Structure formats: structure tokens, C-alpha cells
Amino acid sequence: MSETNTPNLTLYFAPRTRSFAALWLLEELGEPYRFESFDFASGRHKQADYLAMHPMGKVPLVVDGETPVPEIGAMAIYLADRYAEAGLAPAVTDAARAEYLRWMFFASAIMEPAYAQRLFEWEVSPSTVAWGSFEQMMEVLADGLAEGPWLLGETFTAADVAVGNNLVFGQMIGLIPQDGPIGDYLARLKTRAAFQRAEAIELREGERFPVAAE
Ligand SMILES: N[C@@H](CCC(=O)N[C@@H](CS)C(=O)NCC(=O)O)C(=O)O
């Protein structure tokens, strides 16, 4: 906490969205943060000051001092390095950094579009698209978890948050099984105190901004 007691970090959050990844990440980080929660109906994420920080007009957004950090992968890498005391990232000199970055990009560049392909039933050539296929993504992830308990073995990192958040969402929509190495990994992630704090905040904010009736 700074001398003025004003946290350096601000999280722009909307319930029932990918914001959960940033919330969980901040809870793992253990740094104080200002919490700005809104629902999409407010249009907060399309206002000019917000778009100046996040040109895509999406959540989540973390601002560190004066520095906006949009995109979950970018904020996970940035925050884990910037607040390195939390031990959420291998140092840049550590060979494990390569595996860490691989999983970080796996979350956004492979899992995300593989989910979309499965959900929207896109017919694409696995050798042409960047993510291969949903099945290949699941096989590679299961292989990566063979040792466990985390993606980098004994060390939990911010990459577990990036991948884990996708799994939470995937399980909610029925894409991710409850059992097997991936289901077991997700169950382990859910036992983390930081995950549970984030989940309680998510539930509270979901009640504060309920889904509008059709
Ligand atoms: N690539 C972005 C994805 C963020 C995203 O898709 N957010 C959705 C909610 S889950 C959003 O803000 N949608 C509102 C909109 O686009 O208007 C990230 O990693 O942060």
C-alpha cells in the first residue's frame, strides 16, 4: 500500500465475464487494488476514457498507476513480473520461463479459438488454423498436466490462472469434463484460497448486477 493508502492497481470488472481471470490473478498477487465493477448495460466499457485505456472496449482491464494493461495474457505476464515478490512467474533468466510463456500463449491463442470452433461448429483445416483443433488442444493440455500438480510442476504460476480461467468457463458451458487430468487439475485450482476469494466476489457482484430479464 502506498503512503496515501491509495492502491496502485485498479481492476475494471464486470460479473459473468472473463473479468474473473483478472480478479483471481489479483487475489493470487496479494497486492491491494481498487475495484471498479459495472454491468455492460451501463456502457462503462464503451466510454471515451475507458476506450483510451482499452481500445477494444472489453473487460477485464487492470491499470497499474497510470499504465493500462488490457488483455488477460498481457496483464498476467505484466503483473507477475512487476510484482515478482508474489512468486507467480519464473525469472527471465530461468529456463522454465519458456514453458511458462508457452502456457500463457496457449490460453489465449489456442484455447480461446478452439472453444469458439467447438461452440460455433466451424469447419476448418487443423493444419491451417493456429489452434489445430479442440481435440488436439485438449490432448496437449492433458499431457502437460501428467506430472502436475500445476502446469510448471510443483510451482503455481500466473499461467495456471490464465489456463485455469478458461477451464472454469469451459466447464460451465460443458466443454471441459469433470474428471480425468484436466477435471482433476481444475478441482485443485478451485481449492486455492485466492480462487475462493475471487469466487465470493464474483458471486456478490453477480447478485449486485443480476442478468436482465428478457
Ligand atoms: N482478449 C480479451 C477478451 C476479453 C473479452 O472478450 N471480454 C468480453 C467479456 S468476457 C467483453 O468485454 N465483451 C464486451 C464487449 O465486447 O462489448 C482478453 O483476454 O482480455
mmCIF file of N, CA, C and O in Angstrom, residues 76-104 151-160:
data_model
loop_
_atom_site.group_PDB
_atom_site.id
_atom_site.type_symbol
_atom_site.label_atom_id
_atom_site.label_comp_id
_atom_site.label_asym_id
_atom_site.label_seq_id
_atom_site.Cartn_x
_atom_site.Cartn_y
_atom_site.Cartn_z
ATOM 1 N N ALA A 76 -1.428 -10.744 -17.112
ATOM 2 C CA ALA A 76 -0.870 -11.806 -16.266
ATOM 3 C C ALA A 76 0.662 -11.754 -16.305
ATOM 4 O O ALA A 76 1.327 -11.796 -15.262
ATOM 5 N N ILE A 77 1.226 -11.624 -17.508
ATOM 6 C CA ILE A 77 2.690 -11.560 -17.628
ATOM 7 C C ILE A 77 3.209 -10.290 -16.943
ATOM 8 O O ILE A 77 4.161 -10.320 -16.146
ATOM 9 N N TYR A 78 2.551 -9.169 -17.220
ATOM 10 C CA TYR A 78 2.989 -7.878 -16.673
ATOM 11 C C TYR A 78 2.949 -7.892 -15.135
ATOM 12 O O TYR A 78 3.936 -7.541 -14.478
ATOM 13 N N LEU A 79 1.802 -8.289 -14.575
ATOM 14 C CA LEU A 79 1.639 -8.189 -13.119
ATOM 15 C C LEU A 79 2.562 -9.169 -12.385
ATOM 16 O O LEU A 79 3.151 -8.828 -11.348
ATOM 17 N N ALA A 80 2.694 -10.373 -12.937
ATOM 18 C CA ALA A 80 3.547 -11.363 -12.264
ATOM 19 C C ALA A 80 5.010 -10.911 -12.276
ATOM 20 O O ALA A 80 5.760 -11.177 -11.322
ATOM 21 N N ASP A 81 5.435 -10.197 -13.317
ATOM 22 C CA ASP A 81 6.818 -9.684 -13.366
ATOM 23 C C ASP A 81 6.974 -8.436 -12.501
ATOM 24 O O ASP A 81 7.947 -8.275 -11.765
ATOM 25 N N ARG A 82 5.999 -7.559 -12.614
ATOM 26 C CA ARG A 82 6.074 -6.263 -11.917
ATOM 27 C C ARG A 82 6.023 -6.455 -10.402
ATOM 28 O O ARG A 82 6.672 -5.741 -9.657
ATOM 29 N N TYR A 83 5.204 -7.416 -9.951
ATOM 30 C CA TYR A 83 5.067 -7.705 -8.513
ATOM 31 C C TYR A 83 5.662 -9.093 -8.259
ATOM 32 O O TYR A 83 4.981 -10.018 -7.814
ATOM 33 N N ALA A 84 6.934 -9.214 -8.577
ATOM 34 C CA ALA A 84 7.613 -10.520 -8.602
ATOM 35 C C ALA A 84 7.672 -11.192 -7.226
ATOM 36 O O ALA A 84 7.809 -12.418 -7.136
ATOM 37 N N GLU A 85 7.531 -10.386 -6.155
ATOM 38 C CA GLU A 85 7.585 -10.956 -4.792
ATOM 39 C C GLU A 85 6.514 -12.032 -4.603
ATOM 40 O O GLU A 85 6.662 -12.915 -3.755
ATOM 41 N N ALA A 86 5.426 -11.944 -5.368
ATOM 42 C CA ALA A 86 4.340 -12.926 -5.222
ATOM 43 C C ALA A 86 4.759 -14.304 -5.740
ATOM 44 O O ALA A 86 4.091 -15.302 -5.471
ATOM 45 N N GLY A 87 5.856 -14.369 -6.497
ATOM 46 C CA GLY A 87 6.369 -15.661 -6.972
ATOM 47 C C GLY A 87 5.472 -16.323 -8.014
ATOM 48 O O GLY A 87 5.411 -17.548 -8.096
ATOM 49 N N LEU A 88 4.802 -15.526 -8.830
ATOM 50 C CA LEU A 88 3.869 -16.101 -9.811
ATOM 51 C C LEU A 88 4.486 -16.308 -11.190
ATOM 52 O O LEU A 88 3.789 -16.734 -12.117
ATOM 53 N N ALA A 89 5.777 -15.986 -11.343
ATOM 54 C CA ALA A 89 6.420 -16.172 -12.653
ATOM 55 C C ALA A 89 7.881 -16.566 -12.469
ATOM 56 O O ALA A 89 8.570 -16.022 -11.599
ATOM 57 N N PRO A 90 8.380 -17.483 -13.319
ATOM 58 C CA PRO A 90 9.820 -17.741 -13.309
ATOM 59 C C PRO A 90 10.552 -16.481 -13.796
ATOM 60 O O PRO A 90 10.025 -15.756 -14.652
ATOM 61 N N ALA A 91 11.732 -16.238 -13.256
ATOM 62 C CA ALA A 91 12.514 -15.066 -13.677
ATOM 63 C C ALA A 91 12.880 -15.184 -15.161
ATOM 64 O O ALA A 91 12.915 -16.295 -15.701
ATOM 65 N N VAL A 92 13.180 -14.049 -15.787
ATOM 66 C CA VAL A 92 13.513 -14.085 -17.223
ATOM 67 C C VAL A 92 14.778 -14.899 -17.490
ATOM 68 O O VAL A 92 14.985 -15.367 -18.611
ATOM 69 N N THR A 93 15.595 -15.095 -16.475
ATOM 70 C CA THR A 93 16.832 -15.884 -16.643
ATOM 71 C C THR A 93 16.617 -17.380 -16.393
ATOM 72 O O THR A 93 17.529 -18.186 -16.561
ATOM 73 N N ASP A 94 15.407 -17.748 -15.971
ATOM 74 C CA ASP A 94 15.104 -19.134 -15.619
ATOM 75 C C ASP A 94 14.621 -19.872 -16.879
ATOM 76 O O ASP A 94 13.734 -19.387 -17.589
ATOM 77 N N ALA A 95 15.179 -21.064 -17.133
ATOM 78 C CA ALA A 95 14.781 -21.822 -18.333
ATOM 79 C C ALA A 95 13.290 -22.170 -18.313
ATOM 80 O O ALA A 95 12.670 -22.329 -19.374
ATOM 81 N N ALA A 96 12.706 -22.262 -17.115
ATOM 82 C CA ALA A 96 11.270 -22.584 -17.004
ATOM 83 C C ALA A 96 10.394 -21.479 -17.600
ATOM 84 O O ALA A 96 9.201 -21.675 -17.840
ATOM 85 N N ARG A 97 11.033 -20.335 -17.847
ATOM 86 C CA ARG A 97 10.301 -19.207 -18.436
ATOM 87 C C ARG A 97 9.689 -19.590 -19.797
ATOM 88 O O ARG A 97 8.602 -19.139 -20.147
ATOM 89 N N ALA A 98 10.373 -20.422 -20.553
ATOM 90 C CA ALA A 98 9.881 -20.801 -21.887
ATOM 91 C C ALA A 98 8.562 -21.562 -21.767
ATOM 92 O O ALA A 98 7.595 -21.284 -22.483
ATOM 93 N N GLU A 99 8.537 -22.515 -20.848
ATOM 94 C CA GLU A 99 7.323 -23.312 -20.635
ATOM 95 C C GLU A 99 6.197 -22.427 -20.093
ATOM 96 O O GLU A 99 5.025 -22.546 -20.503
ATOM 97 N N TYR A 100 6.545 -21.527 -19.222
ATOM 98 C CA TYR A 100 5.580 -20.579 -18.643
ATOM 99 C C TYR A 100 4.934 -19.734 -19.747
ATOM 100 O O TYR A 100 3.705 -19.616 -19.826
ATOM 101 N N LEU A 101 5.754 -19.190 -20.621
ATOM 102 C CA LEU A 101 5.225 -18.346 -21.702
ATOM 103 C C LEU A 101 4.412 -19.180 -22.692
ATOM 104 O O LEU A 101 3.399 -18.727 -23.221
ATOM 105 N N ARG A 102 4.856 -20.415 -22.927
ATOM 106 C CA ARG A 102 4.090 -21.296 -23.825
ATOM 107 C C ARG A 102 2.657 -21.447 -23.311
ATOM 108 O O ARG A 102 1.692 -21.299 -24.053
ATOM 109 N N TRP A 103 2.496 -21.710 -22.011
ATOM 110 C CA TRP A 103 1.140 -21.892 -21.472
ATOM 111 C C TRP A 103 0.351 -20.591 -21.475
ATOM 112 O O TRP A 103 -0.863 -20.580 -21.668
ATOM 113 N N MET A 104 1.046 -19.510 -21.256
ATOM 114 C CA MET A 104 0.359 -18.214 -21.269
ATOM 115 C C MET A 104 -0.246 -17.965 -22.653
ATOM 116 O O MET A 104 -1.397 -17.563 -22.776
ATOM 117 N N LEU A 151 0.923 -26.499 -13.994
ATOM 118 C CA LEU A 151 1.481 -26.590 -15.349
ATOM 119 C C LEU A 151 3.001 -26.656 -15.330
ATOM 120 O O LEU A 151 3.614 -27.301 -16.184
ATOM 121 N N LEU A 152 3.607 -25.974 -14.360
ATOM 122 C CA LEU A 152 5.072 -25.999 -14.268
ATOM 123 C C LEU A 152 5.537 -26.947 -13.163
ATOM 124 O O LEU A 152 6.599 -26.748 -12.563
ATOM 125 N N GLY A 153 4.727 -27.966 -12.887
ATOM 126 C CA GLY A 153 5.122 -28.938 -11.860
ATOM 127 C C GLY A 153 4.721 -28.448 -10.483
ATOM 128 O O GLY A 153 3.565 -28.118 -10.245
ATOM 129 N N GLU A 154 5.693 -28.374 -9.582
ATOM 130 C CA GLU A 154 5.389 -28.008 -8.186
ATOM 131 C C GLU A 154 5.096 -26.525 -8.013
ATOM 132 O O GLU A 154 4.593 -26.111 -6.974
ATOM 133 N N THR A 155 5.446 -25.708 -9.019
ATOM 134 C CA THR A 155 5.318 -24.255 -8.848
ATOM 135 C C THR A 155 4.071 -23.719 -9.529
ATOM 136 O O THR A 155 3.938 -23.808 -10.754
ATOM 137 N N PHE A 156 3.180 -23.160 -8.724
ATOM 138 C CA PHE A 156 1.987 -22.496 -9.271
ATOM 139 C C PHE A 156 2.419 -21.162 -9.868
ATOM 140 O O PHE A 156 3.197 -20.433 -9.271
ATOM 141 N N THR A 157 1.906 -20.833 -11.068
ATOM 142 C CA THR A 157 2.271 -19.561 -11.704
ATOM 143 C C THR A 157 1.022 -18.871 -12.261
ATOM 144 O O THR A 157 -0.072 -19.448 -12.293
ATOM 145 N N ALA A 158 1.247 -17.661 -12.749
ATOM 146 C CA ALA A 158 0.159 -16.903 -13.374
ATOM 147 C C ALA A 158 -0.390 -17.628 -14.610
ATOM 148 O O ALA A 158 -1.538 -17.399 -15.004
ATOM 149 N N ALA A 159 0.402 -18.509 -15.218
ATOM 150 C CA ALA A 159 -0.103 -19.278 -16.363
ATOM 151 C C ALA A 159 -1.229 -20.219 -15.930
ATOM 152 O O ALA A 159 -2.149 -20.502 -16.711
ATOM 153 N N ASP A 160 -1.180 -20.700 -14.678
ATOM 154 C CA ASP A 160 -2.276 -21.537 -14.177
ATOM 155 C C ASP A 160 -3.569 -20.733 -14.076
ATOM 156 O O ASP A 160 -4.661 -21.288 -14.246
#
